JSON list of C-alpha atoms in Angstrom, two decimals:
[
{"chain": "A", "resi": 1, "resn": "ASP", "atom": "CA", "xyz": [-50.18, -84.72, -73.88]},
{"chain": "A", "resi": 2, "resn": "ALA", "atom": "CA", "xyz": [-47.40, -87.33, -73.80]},
{"chain": "A", "resi": 3, "resn": "GLY", "atom": "CA", "xyz": [-48.92, -89.49, -71.07]},
{"chain": "A", "resi": 4, "resn": "ILE", "atom": "CA", "xyz": [-46.81, -88.24, -68.18]},
{"chain": "A", "resi": 5, "resn": "THR", "atom": "CA", "xyz": [-48.12, -88.74, -64.68]},
{"chain": "A", "resi": 6, "resn": "GLN", "atom": "CA", "xyz": [-46.53, -87.28, -61.58]},
{"chain": "A", "resi": 7, "resn": "SER", "atom": "CA", "xyz": [-47.26, -88.36, -58.04]},
{"chain": "A", "resi": 8, "resn": "PRO", "atom": "CA", "xyz": [-47.96, -87.05, -55.55]},
{"chain": "A", "resi": 9, "resn": "ARG", "atom": "CA", "xyz": [-49.34, -83.81, -56.99]},
{"chain": "A", "resi": 10, "resn": "HIS", "atom": "CA", "xyz": [-49.15, -82.09, -53.62]},
{"chain": "A", "resi": 11, "resn": "LYS", "atom": "CA", "xyz": [-47.10, -82.90, -50.54]},
{"chain": "A", "resi": 12, "resn": "VAL", "atom": "CA", "xyz": [-46.36, -81.16, -47.28]},
{"chain": "A", "resi": 13, "resn": "THR", "atom": "CA", "xyz": [-43.49, -82.54, -45.26]},
{"chain": "A", "resi": 14, "resn": "GLU", "atom": "CA", "xyz": [-41.16, -81.57, -42.48]},
{"chain": "A", "resi": 15, "resn": "THR", "atom": "CA", "xyz": [-37.52, -80.62, -42.61]},
{"chain": "A", "resi": 16, "resn": "GLY", "atom": "CA", "xyz": [-35.24, -83.63, -42.44]},
{"chain": "A", "resi": 17, "resn": "THR", "atom": "CA", "xyz": [-37.65, -86.19, -43.82]},
{"chain": "A", "resi": 18, "resn": "PRO", "atom": "CA", "xyz": [-37.01, -88.08, -47.07]},
{"chain": "A", "resi": 19, "resn": "VAL", "atom": "CA", "xyz": [-39.36, -87.47, -49.97]},
{"chain": "A", "resi": 20, "resn": "THR", "atom": "CA", "xyz": [-39.76, -89.34, -53.24]},
{"chain": "A", "resi": 21, "resn": "LEU", "atom": "CA", "xyz": [-41.56, -87.96, -56.27]},
{"chain": "A", "resi": 22, "resn": "ARG", "atom": "CA", "xyz": [-42.54, -90.31, -59.05]},
{"chain": "A", "resi": 23, "resn": "CYS", "atom": "CA", "xyz": [-42.79, -89.70, -62.77]},
{"chain": "A", "resi": 24, "resn": "HIS", "atom": "CA", "xyz": [-44.44, -92.27, -65.01]},
{"chain": "A", "resi": 25, "resn": "GLN", "atom": "CA", "xyz": [-44.59, -92.05, -68.80]},
{"chain": "A", "resi": 26, "resn": "THR", "atom": "CA", "xyz": [-46.40, -94.20, -71.33]},
{"chain": "A", "resi": 27, "resn": "GLU", "atom": "CA", "xyz": [-44.65, -92.95, -74.48]},
{"chain": "A", "resi": 28, "resn": "ASN", "atom": "CA", "xyz": [-41.44, -95.01, -74.24]},
{"chain": "A", "resi": 29, "resn": "HIS", "atom": "CA", "xyz": [-39.33, -91.85, -74.50]},
{"chain": "A", "resi": 30, "resn": "ARG", "atom": "CA", "xyz": [-35.67, -92.46, -73.78]},
{"chain": "A", "resi": 31, "resn": "TYR", "atom": "CA", "xyz": [-34.84, -89.14, -72.13]},
{"chain": "A", "resi": 32, "resn": "MET", "atom": "CA", "xyz": [-36.48, -88.02, -68.90]},
{"chain": "A", "resi": 33, "resn": "TYR", "atom": "CA", "xyz": [-35.84, -84.93, -66.80]},
{"chain": "A", "resi": 34, "resn": "TRP", "atom": "CA", "xyz": [-36.61, -83.45, -63.41]},
{"chain": "A", "resi": 35, "resn": "TYR", "atom": "CA", "xyz": [-36.90, -79.66, -63.15]},
{"chain": "A", "resi": 36, "resn": "ARG", "atom": "CA", "xyz": [-37.80, -77.36, -60.31]},
{"chain": "A", "resi": 37, "resn": "GLN", "atom": "CA", "xyz": [-39.66, -74.12, -60.85]},
{"chain": "A", "resi": 38, "resn": "ASP", "atom": "CA", "xyz": [-39.24, -71.17, -58.54]},
{"chain": "A", "resi": 39, "resn": "PRO", "atom": "CA", "xyz": [-40.32, -67.53, -58.99]},
{"chain": "A", "resi": 40, "resn": "GLY", "atom": "CA", "xyz": [-37.65, -65.55, -60.78]},
{"chain": "A", "resi": 41, "resn": "HIS", "atom": "CA", "xyz": [-35.62, -68.63, -61.70]},
{"chain": "A", "resi": 42, "resn": "GLY", "atom": "CA", "xyz": [-37.61, -70.26, -64.44]},
{"chain": "A", "resi": 43, "resn": "LEU", "atom": "CA", "xyz": [-37.09, -73.97, -64.81]},
{"chain": "A", "resi": 44, "resn": "ARG", "atom": "CA", "xyz": [-33.84, -75.39, -63.49]},
{"chain": "A", "resi": 45, "resn": "LEU", "atom": "CA", "xyz": [-32.65, -78.88, -64.30]},
{"chain": "A", "resi": 46, "resn": "ILE", "atom": "CA", "xyz": [-32.05, -81.15, -61.31]},
{"chain": "A", "resi": 47, "resn": "HIS", "atom": "CA", "xyz": [-31.19, -84.49, -62.89]},
{"chain": "A", "resi": 48, "resn": "TYR", "atom": "CA", "xyz": [-31.85, -86.25, -66.13]},
{"chain": "A", "resi": 49, "resn": "SER", "atom": "CA", "xyz": [-31.79, -89.78, -67.52]},
{"chain": "A", "resi": 50, "resn": "TYR", "atom": "CA", "xyz": [-30.79, -91.00, -70.96]},
{"chain": "A", "resi": 51, "resn": "GLY", "atom": "CA", "xyz": [-31.83, -94.59, -70.40]},
{"chain": "A", "resi": 52, "resn": "VAL", "atom": "CA", "xyz": [-32.50, -97.25, -67.80]},
{"chain": "A", "resi": 53, "resn": "LYS", "atom": "CA", "xyz": [-29.96, -96.86, -65.00]},
{"chain": "A", "resi": 54, "resn": "ASP", "atom": "CA", "xyz": [-28.26, -94.01, -66.91]},
{"chain": "A", "resi": 55, "resn": "THR", "atom": "CA", "xyz": [-28.57, -90.71, -65.12]},
{"chain": "A", "resi": 56, "resn": "ASP", "atom": "CA", "xyz": [-26.62, -87.49, -64.80]},
{"chain": "A", "resi": 57, "resn": "LYS", "atom": "CA", "xyz": [-26.66, -84.29, -62.78]},
{"chain": "A", "resi": 58, "resn": "GLY", "atom": "CA", "xyz": [-28.19, -81.03, -63.82]},
{"chain": "A", "resi": 59, "resn": "GLU", "atom": "CA", "xyz": [-27.43, -77.53, -62.60]},
{"chain": "A", "resi": 60, "resn": "VAL", "atom": "CA", "xyz": [-29.10, -77.82, -59.16]},
{"chain": "A", "resi": 61, "resn": "SER", "atom": "CA", "xyz": [-28.54, -81.45, -58.16]},
{"chain": "A", "resi": 62, "resn": "ASP", "atom": "CA", "xyz": [-27.28, -81.00, -54.58]},
{"chain": "A", "resi": 63, "resn": "GLY", "atom": "CA", "xyz": [-29.63, -82.69, -52.09]},
{"chain": "A", "resi": 64, "resn": "TYR", "atom": "CA", "xyz": [-31.36, -84.74, -54.78]},
{"chain": "A", "resi": 65, "resn": "SER", "atom": "CA", "xyz": [-30.90, -88.21, -56.17]},
{"chain": "A", "resi": 66, "resn": "VAL", "atom": "CA", "xyz": [-32.69, -90.06, -58.95]},
{"chain": "A", "resi": 67, "resn": "SER", "atom": "CA", "xyz": [-33.26, -93.58, -60.11]},
{"chain": "A", "resi": 68, "resn": "ARG", "atom": "CA", "xyz": [-34.55, -95.14, -63.30]},
{"chain": "A", "resi": 69, "resn": "SER", "atom": "CA", "xyz": [-35.06, -98.86, -63.07]},
{"chain": "A", "resi": 70, "resn": "LYS", "atom": "CA", "xyz": [-37.60, -98.99, -65.91]},
{"chain": "A", "resi": 71, "resn": "THR", "atom": "CA", "xyz": [-38.01, -96.91, -69.06]},
{"chain": "A", "resi": 72, "resn": "GLU", "atom": "CA", "xyz": [-41.36, -95.62, -67.89]},
{"chain": "A", "resi": 73, "resn": "ASP", "atom": "CA", "xyz": [-40.44, -94.56, -64.34]},
{"chain": "A", "resi": 74, "resn": "PHE", "atom": "CA", "xyz": [-38.11, -91.82, -63.12]},
{"chain": "A", "resi": 75, "resn": "LEU", "atom": "CA", "xyz": [-37.93, -91.21, -59.38]},
{"chain": "A", "resi": 76, "resn": "LEU", "atom": "CA", "xyz": [-36.65, -88.07, -57.67]},
{"chain": "A", "resi": 77, "resn": "THR", "atom": "CA", "xyz": [-35.60, -88.41, -54.03]},
{"chain": "A", "resi": 78, "resn": "LEU", "atom": "CA", "xyz": [-34.87, -85.67, -51.54]},
{"chain": "A", "resi": 79, "resn": "GLU", "atom": "CA", "xyz": [-32.72, -87.48, -49.04]},
{"chain": "A", "resi": 80, "resn": "SER", "atom": "CA", "xyz": [-33.36, -85.02, -46.22]},
{"chain": "A", "resi": 81, "resn": "ALA", "atom": "CA", "xyz": [-35.78, -82.30, -47.21]},
{"chain": "A", "resi": 82, "resn": "THR", "atom": "CA", "xyz": [-34.94, -78.67, -46.44]},
{"chain": "A", "resi": 83, "resn": "SER", "atom": "CA", "xyz": [-37.09, -75.55, -46.64]},
{"chain": "A", "resi": 84, "resn": "SER", "atom": "CA", "xyz": [-35.08, -74.41, -49.68]},
{"chain": "A", "resi": 85, "resn": "GLN", "atom": "CA", "xyz": [-36.46, -77.40, -51.55]},
{"chain": "A", "resi": 86, "resn": "THR", "atom": "CA", "xyz": [-40.00, -76.05, -51.30]},
{"chain": "A", "resi": 87, "resn": "SER", "atom": "CA", "xyz": [-40.86, -75.74, -54.97]},
{"chain": "A", "resi": 88, "resn": "VAL", "atom": "CA", "xyz": [-42.91, -77.04, -57.84]},
{"chain": "A", "resi": 89, "resn": "TYR", "atom": "CA", "xyz": [-41.25, -80.02, -59.47]},
{"chain": "A", "resi": 90, "resn": "PHE", "atom": "CA", "xyz": [-41.84, -80.92, -63.10]},
{"chain": "A", "resi": 91, "resn": "CYS", "atom": "CA", "xyz": [-40.95, -84.12, -64.82]},
{"chain": "A", "resi": 92, "resn": "ALA", "atom": "CA", "xyz": [-40.43, -84.05, -68.56]},
{"chain": "A", "resi": 93, "resn": "THR", "atom": "CA", "xyz": [-39.73, -86.46, -71.36]},
{"chain": "A", "resi": 94, "resn": "GLU", "atom": "CA", "xyz": [-38.15, -85.64, -74.68]},
{"chain": "A", "resi": 95, "resn": "SER", "atom": "CA", "xyz": [-38.95, -86.65, -78.21]},
{"chain": "A", "resi": 96, "resn": "ALA", "atom": "CA", "xyz": [-37.28, -85.13, -81.28]},
{"chain": "A", "resi": 97, "resn": "GLY", "atom": "CA", "xyz": [-35.89, -82.34, -79.12]},
{"chain": "A", "resi": 98, "resn": "GLU", "atom": "CA", "xyz": [-39.30, -81.31, -77.79]},
{"chain": "A", "resi": 99, "resn": "LEU", "atom": "CA", "xyz": [-39.98, -81.53, -74.07]},
{"chain": "A", "resi": 100, "resn": "PHE", "atom": "CA", "xyz": [-43.29, -82.86, -72.77]},
{"chain": "A", "resi": 101, "resn": "PHE", "atom": "CA", "xyz": [-44.01, -81.89, -69.18]},
{"chain": "A", "resi": 102, "resn": "GLY", "atom": "CA", "xyz": [-46.06, -83.56, -66.49]},
{"chain": "A", "resi": 103, "resn": "GLU", "atom": "CA", "xyz": [-48.63, -81.66, -64.43]},
{"chain": "A", "resi": 104, "resn": "GLY", "atom": "CA", "xyz": [-46.15, -80.87, -61.66]},
{"chain": "A", "resi": 105, "resn": "SER", "atom": "CA", "xyz": [-45.75, -81.79, -58.01]},
{"chain": "A", "resi": 106, "resn": "ARG", "atom": "CA", "xyz": [-46.00, -79.02, -55.44]},
{"chain": "A", "resi": 107, "resn": "LEU", "atom": "CA", "xyz": [-43.79, -79.75, -52.45]},
{"chain": "A", "resi": 108, "resn": "THR", "atom": "CA", "xyz": [-43.83, -77.72, -49.25]},
{"chain": "A", "resi": 109, "resn": "VAL", "atom": "CA", "xyz": [-41.13, -78.35, -46.65]},
{"chain": "A", "resi": 110, "resn": "LEU", "atom": "CA", "xyz": [-41.97, -76.90, -43.24]},
{"chain": "B", "resi": 1, "resn": "GLY", "atom": "CA", "xyz": [-21.85, -71.96, -67.58]},
{"chain": "B", "resi": 2, "resn": "GLN", "atom": "CA", "xyz": [-24.43, -71.06, -70.15]},
{"chain": "B", "resi": 3, "resn": "GLN", "atom": "CA", "xyz": [-26.88, -68.37, -69.12]},
{"chain": "B", "resi": 4, "resn": "VAL", "atom": "CA", "xyz": [-30.15, -67.45, -70.77]},
{"chain": "B", "resi": 5, "resn": "MET", "atom": "CA", "xyz": [-31.66, -64.14, -69.74]},
{"chain": "B", "resi": 6, "resn": "GLN", "atom": "CA", "xyz": [-35.24, -63.24, -70.52]},
{"chain": "B", "resi": 7, "resn": "ILE", "atom": "CA", "xyz": [-36.89, -59.85, -70.26]},
{"chain": "B", "resi": 8, "resn": "PRO", "atom": "CA", "xyz": [-39.17, -58.44, -69.13]},
{"chain": "B", "resi": 9, "resn": "GLN", "atom": "CA", "xyz": [-40.04, -60.53, -66.08]},
{"chain": "B", "resi": 10, "resn": "TYR", "atom": "CA", "xyz": [-43.60, -59.16, -66.06]},
{"chain": "B", "resi": 11, "resn": "GLN", "atom": "CA", "xyz": [-45.75, -57.51, -68.70]},
{"chain": "B", "resi": 12, "resn": "HIS", "atom": "CA", "xyz": [-49.24, -56.12, -68.26]},
{"chain": "B", "resi": 13, "resn": "VAL", "atom": "CA", "xyz": [-51.15, -55.19, -71.40]},
{"chain": "B", "resi": 14, "resn": "GLN", "atom": "CA", "xyz": [-54.65, -54.21, -72.36]},
{"chain": "B", "resi": 15, "resn": "GLU", "atom": "CA", "xyz": [-56.44, -56.67, -74.57]},
{"chain": "B", "resi": 16, "resn": "GLY", "atom": "CA", "xyz": [-55.64, -55.81, -78.17]},
{"chain": "B", "resi": 17, "resn": "GLU", "atom": "CA", "xyz": [-52.18, -54.44, -77.46]},
{"chain": "B", "resi": 18, "resn": "ASP", "atom": "CA", "xyz": [-49.05, -56.14, -78.71]},
{"chain": "B", "resi": 19, "resn": "PHE", "atom": "CA", "xyz": [-46.55, -57.98, -76.52]},
{"chain": "B", "resi": 20, "resn": "THR", "atom": "CA", "xyz": [-42.90, -58.91, -76.96]},
{"chain": "B", "resi": 21, "resn": "THR", "atom": "CA", "xyz": [-40.53, -60.93, -74.80]},
{"chain": "B", "resi": 22, "resn": "TYR", "atom": "CA", "xyz": [-36.80, -61.13, -75.43]},
{"chain": "B", "resi": 23, "resn": "CYS", "atom": "CA", "xyz": [-34.28, -63.85, -74.77]},
{"chain": "B", "resi": 24, "resn": "ASN", "atom": "CA", "xyz": [-30.50, -63.45, -74.71]},
{"chain": "B", "resi": 25, "resn": "SER", "atom": "CA", "xyz": [-27.87, -66.14, -74.34]},
{"chain": "B", "resi": 26, "resn": "SER", "atom": "CA", "xyz": [-24.31, -65.76, -73.09]},
{"chain": "B", "resi": 27, "resn": "THR", "atom": "CA", "xyz": [-23.19, -68.33, -75.68]},
{"chain": "B", "resi": 28, "resn": "THR", "atom": "CA", "xyz": [-24.06, -69.19, -79.26]},
{"chain": "B", "resi": 29, "resn": "LEU", "atom": "CA", "xyz": [-27.01, -71.54, -79.44]},
{"chain": "B", "resi": 30, "resn": "SER", "atom": "CA", "xyz": [-27.74, -74.42, -81.75]},
{"chain": "B", "resi": 31, "resn": "ASN", "atom": "CA", "xyz": [-31.47, -73.88, -81.34]},
{"chain": "B", "resi": 32, "resn": "ILE", "atom": "CA", "xyz": [-34.02, -71.94, -79.33]},
{"chain": "B", "resi": 33, "resn": "GLN", "atom": "CA", "xyz": [-37.33, -73.27, -78.09]},
{"chain": "B", "resi": 34, "resn": "TRP", "atom": "CA", "xyz": [-40.34, -71.43, -76.71]},
{"chain": "B", "resi": 35, "resn": "TYR", "atom": "CA", "xyz": [-42.83, -72.77, -74.19]},
{"chain": "B", "resi": 36, "resn": "LYS", "atom": "CA", "xyz": [-46.06, -71.40, -72.73]},
{"chain": "B", "resi": 37, "resn": "GLN", "atom": "CA", "xyz": [-47.31, -72.15, -69.25]},
{"chain": "B", "resi": 38, "resn": "ARG", "atom": "CA", "xyz": [-50.89, -71.23, -68.36]},
{"chain": "B", "resi": 39, "resn": "PRO", "atom": "CA", "xyz": [-51.54, -70.21, -64.74]},
{"chain": "B", "resi": 40, "resn": "GLY", "atom": "CA", "xyz": [-51.53, -73.36, -62.60]},
{"chain": "B", "resi": 41, "resn": "GLY", "atom": "CA", "xyz": [-50.49, -75.49, -65.58]},
{"chain": "B", "resi": 42, "resn": "HIS", "atom": "CA", "xyz": [-47.39, -77.03, -67.02]},
{"chain": "B", "resi": 43, "resn": "PRO", "atom": "CA", "xyz": [-45.10, -75.72, -69.79]},
{"chain": "B", "resi": 44, "resn": "VAL", "atom": "CA", "xyz": [-46.22, -76.60, -73.29]},
{"chain": "B", "resi": 45, "resn": "PHE", "atom": "CA", "xyz": [-43.93, -76.54, -76.31]},
{"chain": "B", "resi": 46, "resn": "LEU", "atom": "CA", "xyz": [-44.70, -73.83, -78.85]},
{"chain": "B", "resi": 47, "resn": "ILE", "atom": "CA", "xyz": [-41.91, -73.89, -81.40]},
{"chain": "B", "resi": 48, "resn": "GLN", "atom": "CA", "xyz": [-38.24, -74.51, -82.13]},
{"chain": "B", "resi": 49, "resn": "LEU", "atom": "CA", "xyz": [-35.97, -72.31, -84.25]},
{"chain": "B", "resi": 50, "resn": "VAL", "atom": "CA", "xyz": [-32.65, -73.60, -85.53]},
{"chain": "B", "resi": 51, "resn": "LYS", "atom": "CA", "xyz": [-31.46, -71.33, -88.34]},
{"chain": "B", "resi": 52, "resn": "SER", "atom": "CA", "xyz": [-29.69, -67.99, -88.06]},
{"chain": "B", "resi": 53, "resn": "GLY", "atom": "CA", "xyz": [-32.17, -65.19, -88.73]},
{"chain": "B", "resi": 54, "resn": "GLU", "atom": "CA", "xyz": [-35.11, -67.59, -88.82]},
{"chain": "B", "resi": 55, "resn": "VAL", "atom": "CA", "xyz": [-38.62, -66.17, -88.46]},
{"chain": "B", "resi": 56, "resn": "LYS", "atom": "CA", "xyz": [-41.64, -68.37, -87.84]},
{"chain": "B", "resi": 57, "resn": "LYS", "atom": "CA", "xyz": [-45.28, -67.45, -87.37]},
{"chain": "B", "resi": 58, "resn": "GLN", "atom": "CA", "xyz": [-48.13, -69.19, -85.62]},
{"chain": "B", "resi": 59, "resn": "LYS", "atom": "CA", "xyz": [-51.30, -67.15, -86.12]},
{"chain": "B", "resi": 60, "resn": "ARG", "atom": "CA", "xyz": [-50.72, -64.01, -83.97]},
{"chain": "B", "resi": 61, "resn": "LEU", "atom": "CA", "xyz": [-47.35, -65.22, -82.64]},
{"chain": "B", "resi": 62, "resn": "THR", "atom": "CA", "xyz": [-44.09, -64.37, -84.40]},
{"chain": "B", "resi": 63, "resn": "PHE", "atom": "CA", "xyz": [-40.82, -65.97, -83.33]},
{"chain": "B", "resi": 64, "resn": "GLN", "atom": "CA", "xyz": [-37.38, -64.75, -84.37]},
{"chain": "B", "resi": 65, "resn": "PHE", "atom": "CA", "xyz": [-33.89, -66.18, -83.96]},
{"chain": "B", "resi": 66, "resn": "GLY", "atom": "CA", "xyz": [-31.06, -63.68, -84.17]},
{"chain": "B", "resi": 67, "resn": "GLU", "atom": "CA", "xyz": [-28.40, -63.67, -86.86]},
{"chain": "B", "resi": 68, "resn": "ALA", "atom": "CA", "xyz": [-25.72, -64.52, -84.32]},
{"chain": "B", "resi": 69, "resn": "LYS", "atom": "CA", "xyz": [-27.91, -67.25, -82.78]},
{"chain": "B", "resi": 70, "resn": "LYS", "atom": "CA", "xyz": [-27.55, -65.65, -79.34]},
{"chain": "B", "resi": 71, "resn": "ASN", "atom": "CA", "xyz": [-30.93, -63.98, -79.04]},
{"chain": "B", "resi": 72, "resn": "SER", "atom": "CA", "xyz": [-34.55, -64.57, -79.81]},
{"chain": "B", "resi": 73, "resn": "SER", "atom": "CA", "xyz": [-37.91, -62.88, -79.44]},
{"chain": "B", "resi": 74, "resn": "LEU", "atom": "CA", "xyz": [-41.57, -63.79, -79.28]},
{"chain": "B", "resi": 75, "resn": "HIS", "atom": "CA", "xyz": [-44.08, -61.20, -80.43]},
{"chain": "B", "resi": 76, "resn": "ILE", "atom": "CA", "xyz": [-47.83, -61.49, -79.96]},
{"chain": "B", "resi": 77, "resn": "THR", "atom": "CA", "xyz": [-50.01, -59.22, -82.06]},
{"chain": "B", "resi": 78, "resn": "ALA", "atom": "CA", "xyz": [-53.31, -57.99, -80.63]},
{"chain": "B", "resi": 79, "resn": "THR", "atom": "CA", "xyz": [-53.25, -59.93, -77.38]},
{"chain": "B", "resi": 80, "resn": "GLN", "atom": "CA", "xyz": [-56.30, -61.80, -76.18]},
{"chain": "B", "resi": 81, "resn": "THR", "atom": "CA", "xyz": [-57.20, -62.94, -72.67]},
{"chain": "B", "resi": 82, "resn": "THR", "atom": "CA", "xyz": [-56.34, -66.48, -73.74]},
{"chain": "B", "resi": 83, "resn": "ASP", "atom": "CA", "xyz": [-52.71, -65.38, -74.14]},
{"chain": "B", "resi": 84, "resn": "VAL", "atom": "CA", "xyz": [-52.20, -64.99, -70.39]},
{"chain": "B", "resi": 85, "resn": "GLY", "atom": "CA", "xyz": [-49.46, -67.12, -68.89]},
{"chain": "B", "resi": 86, "resn": "THR", "atom": "CA", "xyz": [-45.72, -67.39, -68.61]},
{"chain": "B", "resi": 87, "resn": "TYR", "atom": "CA", "xyz": [-43.62, -67.60, -71.74]},
{"chain": "B", "resi": 88, "resn": "PHE", "atom": "CA", "xyz": [-40.25, -69.32, -71.49]},
{"chain": "B", "resi": 89, "resn": "CYS", "atom": "CA", "xyz": [-37.43, -69.46, -73.94]},
{"chain": "B", "resi": 90, "resn": "ALA", "atom": "CA", "xyz": [-34.97, -72.33, -73.74]},
{"chain": "B", "resi": 91, "resn": "GLY", "atom": "CA", "xyz": [-31.60, -72.26, -75.43]},
{"chain": "B", "resi": 92, "resn": "GLY", "atom": "CA", "xyz": [-30.09, -75.46, -76.73]},
{"chain": "B", "resi": 93, "resn": "THR", "atom": "CA", "xyz": [-26.44, -76.24, -77.32]},
{"chain": "B", "resi": 94, "resn": "SER", "atom": "CA", "xyz": [-24.81, -78.60, -79.79]},
{"chain": "B", "resi": 95, "resn": "TYR", "atom": "CA", "xyz": [-24.32, -81.21, -77.06]},
{"chain": "B", "resi": 96, "resn": "GLY", "atom": "CA", "xyz": [-27.98, -81.27, -76.23]},
{"chain": "B", "resi": 97, "resn": "LYS", "atom": "CA", "xyz": [-28.14, -79.17, -73.08]},
{"chain": "B", "resi": 98, "resn": "LEU", "atom": "CA", "xyz": [-31.25, -76.98, -72.77]},
{"chain": "B", "resi": 99, "resn": "THR", "atom": "CA", "xyz": [-31.20, -73.92, -70.50]},
{"chain": "B", "resi": 100, "resn": "PHE", "atom": "CA", "xyz": [-34.40, -72.08, -69.69]},
{"chain": "B", "resi": 101, "resn": "GLY", "atom": "CA", "xyz": [-34.80, -68.36, -69.29]},
{"chain": "B", "resi": 102, "resn": "GLN", "atom": "CA", "xyz": [-36.57, -66.99, -66.22]},
{"chain": "B", "resi": 103, "resn": "GLY", "atom": "CA", "xyz": [-39.81, -66.52, -68.11]},
{"chain": "B", "resi": 104, "resn": "THR", "atom": "CA", "xyz": [-42.06, -63.53, -68.82]},
{"chain": "B", "resi": 105, "resn": "ILE", "atom": "CA", "xyz": [-45.39, -63.45, -67.03]},
{"chain": "B", "resi": 106, "resn": "LEU", "atom": "CA", "xyz": [-48.03, -61.92, -69.30]},
{"chain": "B", "resi": 107, "resn": "THR", "atom": "CA", "xyz": [-51.22, -60.45, -67.90]},
{"chain": "B", "resi": 108, "resn": "VAL", "atom": "CA", "xyz": [-53.91, -59.30, -70.30]},
{"chain": "B", "resi": 109, "resn": "HIS", "atom": "CA", "xyz": [-56.55, -56.90, -68.99]},
{"chain": "B", "resi": 110, "resn": "PRO", "atom": "CA", "xyz": [-59.90, -57.10, -70.78]}
]
């Protein structure tokens, strides 16, 4: 494994509350990604980062923001959680085109 | 935008039977990657194909990339219970974007 840690691993929250998921890597990989996984949809890219303070939107970025203040940390924030954001969130880093995924964070929005 | 379709969505086999999952892209790809996700786990990189018509083998797994670089397949010979999980293809473009298919969930009955 590429030393990717996600926190929290499980979270239950209420609609309208802000949520932040953290991804920490120890491999000094430049590229980092946030995906969500939902049945029937595979993995869909939310946001990605190509360096410190350099981020861009993926295909399902509405309602999400990200920040990368250090190479090793990539934060995903749900500004005001909705039930449609109930999902499993995976962070990934990239090296030589290969993605290395974290263990996932299961988020339930009630 | 680019779409990557993967079929079938589910496959149930008896142990010892073969299994194939297919991936089709709406656009020409620069490369195709395959990942495996065990139940409750995270996706793990299996292989990358980059050449038209390329065939690669990993023990009982055979990966093919189509001549037009728009489709790919993963074939498992003589499935074992350890093969259970979800298999994802991910199509890459020349500008680095990776789009995942919906995945095929493989169940192997002993």
